[in-house]
Amino acid sequence: MNEPDLDLRVIRYFVCVAELEGFGRAAAELHVSQPSLSRQIRGLERELGRRLFDRVPAGARLTPAGAAFLPHARGLLRSARTAIAAAAGQPEGLTVGYSPGLDIAPVVRELRVRCPEAEIRTTYLGWRRPAEPLLAAEVDAVVARLPFEADGLDVDELYHEPRVVAMHRGHPLADRLYFTAEDIADLPRPNPPGLEEASRTFWGLGSATSASATAMAGLDDTWQRVSLGDIVAIVSPSHARLAGPDTVLIPLRGVPPARVVVAVRAGDRSPLVAQFRDCARAMTSQLADASRGTRS
C-alpha cells in the first residue's frame, strides 16, 4: 500500500483554512489566490482519500475526517519546525503571541534582562484562536483574554478588564452614562471571523451570532466602521487603544469582566517558558497599566 506523500506547504494551507473557517480568508492570510488554495486542498483530499471540508455559505467547515486530521497536521508542522531549528543549531529562544490591545513589552523587557543570551520574540495573533498557534508550536506562550479553548494548555490568570461599549461620539446614544446588555441588544455589532463559539458568545453578550452582527474582515475594519457610526463594539479598554480619537467608551453594567491570562502548552518544561510565566505573574500591574496606558 502506497503511503500518502504529504507536502508540508499544503498541510500549512489546510491548517490555515481550518483555523479561519473559510478559503477566502485563508487565501488572504497566506497571500495566495483562492482558486490555487482550493486546488491544493482538493489535491490533499485526493491524497488522503477523504473529504476534509464541507463548503458552506459562511465559509468552510471541517468534516469528521478533517477534524480528526487537524491535530496531527499541526503536529507535523511542529515537528518540522523543531527539526529545522535543531539542524541549524539555533540558540534557545522564546516566541510570545499576544491578542489585540494587550501590551506585553514590560514582561519581554524583563525577560531579556534575566536571559540576555536568549532570543525573545513577539508575534501579533489578531483574532486567531490563542490555543491554535500554541498547540502548533508557532509560539511558546500567549497573553490573551478568556474565554478560549484551553485543552492541552496551562493557564495563569493575570488581571481583569471591564467590558465597555465603543461607539462614535456622534452616535445618538453616546451621551449615556452606562449601558446594560438589553440596552444595546438591537444595535449593529461586529462579527469577527474565526472566533470560537465561547468567545463569540462572551463578546456578543450571550448570543453566538446576533441577527444584527456585521461581518468584519479584521480589527481595523471594526474600528473604521465604529468611526463611521455604522456599528458599536463590545470591547475591553485595551482593545480600543487603536480606535479613532472620536471613539468613546461607555461602561457596560451587569456583565463579568474579561480575564487576561498567560497560557503555555501543558507540561512544557522549557526554562524560558517558566521564566516568562514567572515574570508575567509578578508583573500583572505593569501589564495592566501598559495595556491601558496609551489611551486617555
Tab-separated table of C-alpha atoms in Angstrom, residues 75-90 136-137 140 265:
chain	number	residue	atom	x	y	z
A	75	GLY	CA	1.939	18.101	14.928
A	76	LEU	CA	3.594	17.637	11.525
A	77	LEU	CA	4.245	21.361	11.251
A	78	ARG	CA	5.545	21.491	14.827
A	79	SER	CA	7.921	18.574	14.205
A	80	ALA	CA	9.198	20.188	11.022
A	81	ARG	CA	9.994	23.445	12.793
A	82	THR	CA	11.755	21.592	15.609
A	83	ALA	CA	13.838	19.612	13.139
A	84	ILE	CA	14.846	22.729	11.190
A	85	ALA	CA	15.869	24.557	14.357
A	86	ALA	CA	17.904	21.566	15.582
A	87	ALA	CA	19.699	21.212	12.243
A	88	ALA	CA	20.541	24.921	12.212
A	89	GLY	CA	21.917	24.802	15.754
A	90	GLN	CA	19.771	27.744	16.713
A	136	ALA	CA	1.049	24.100	16.600
A	137	ALA	CA	4.271	25.304	18.301
A	140	ASP	CA	5.675	29.213	23.146
A	265	ARG	CA	1.484	24.172	26.397
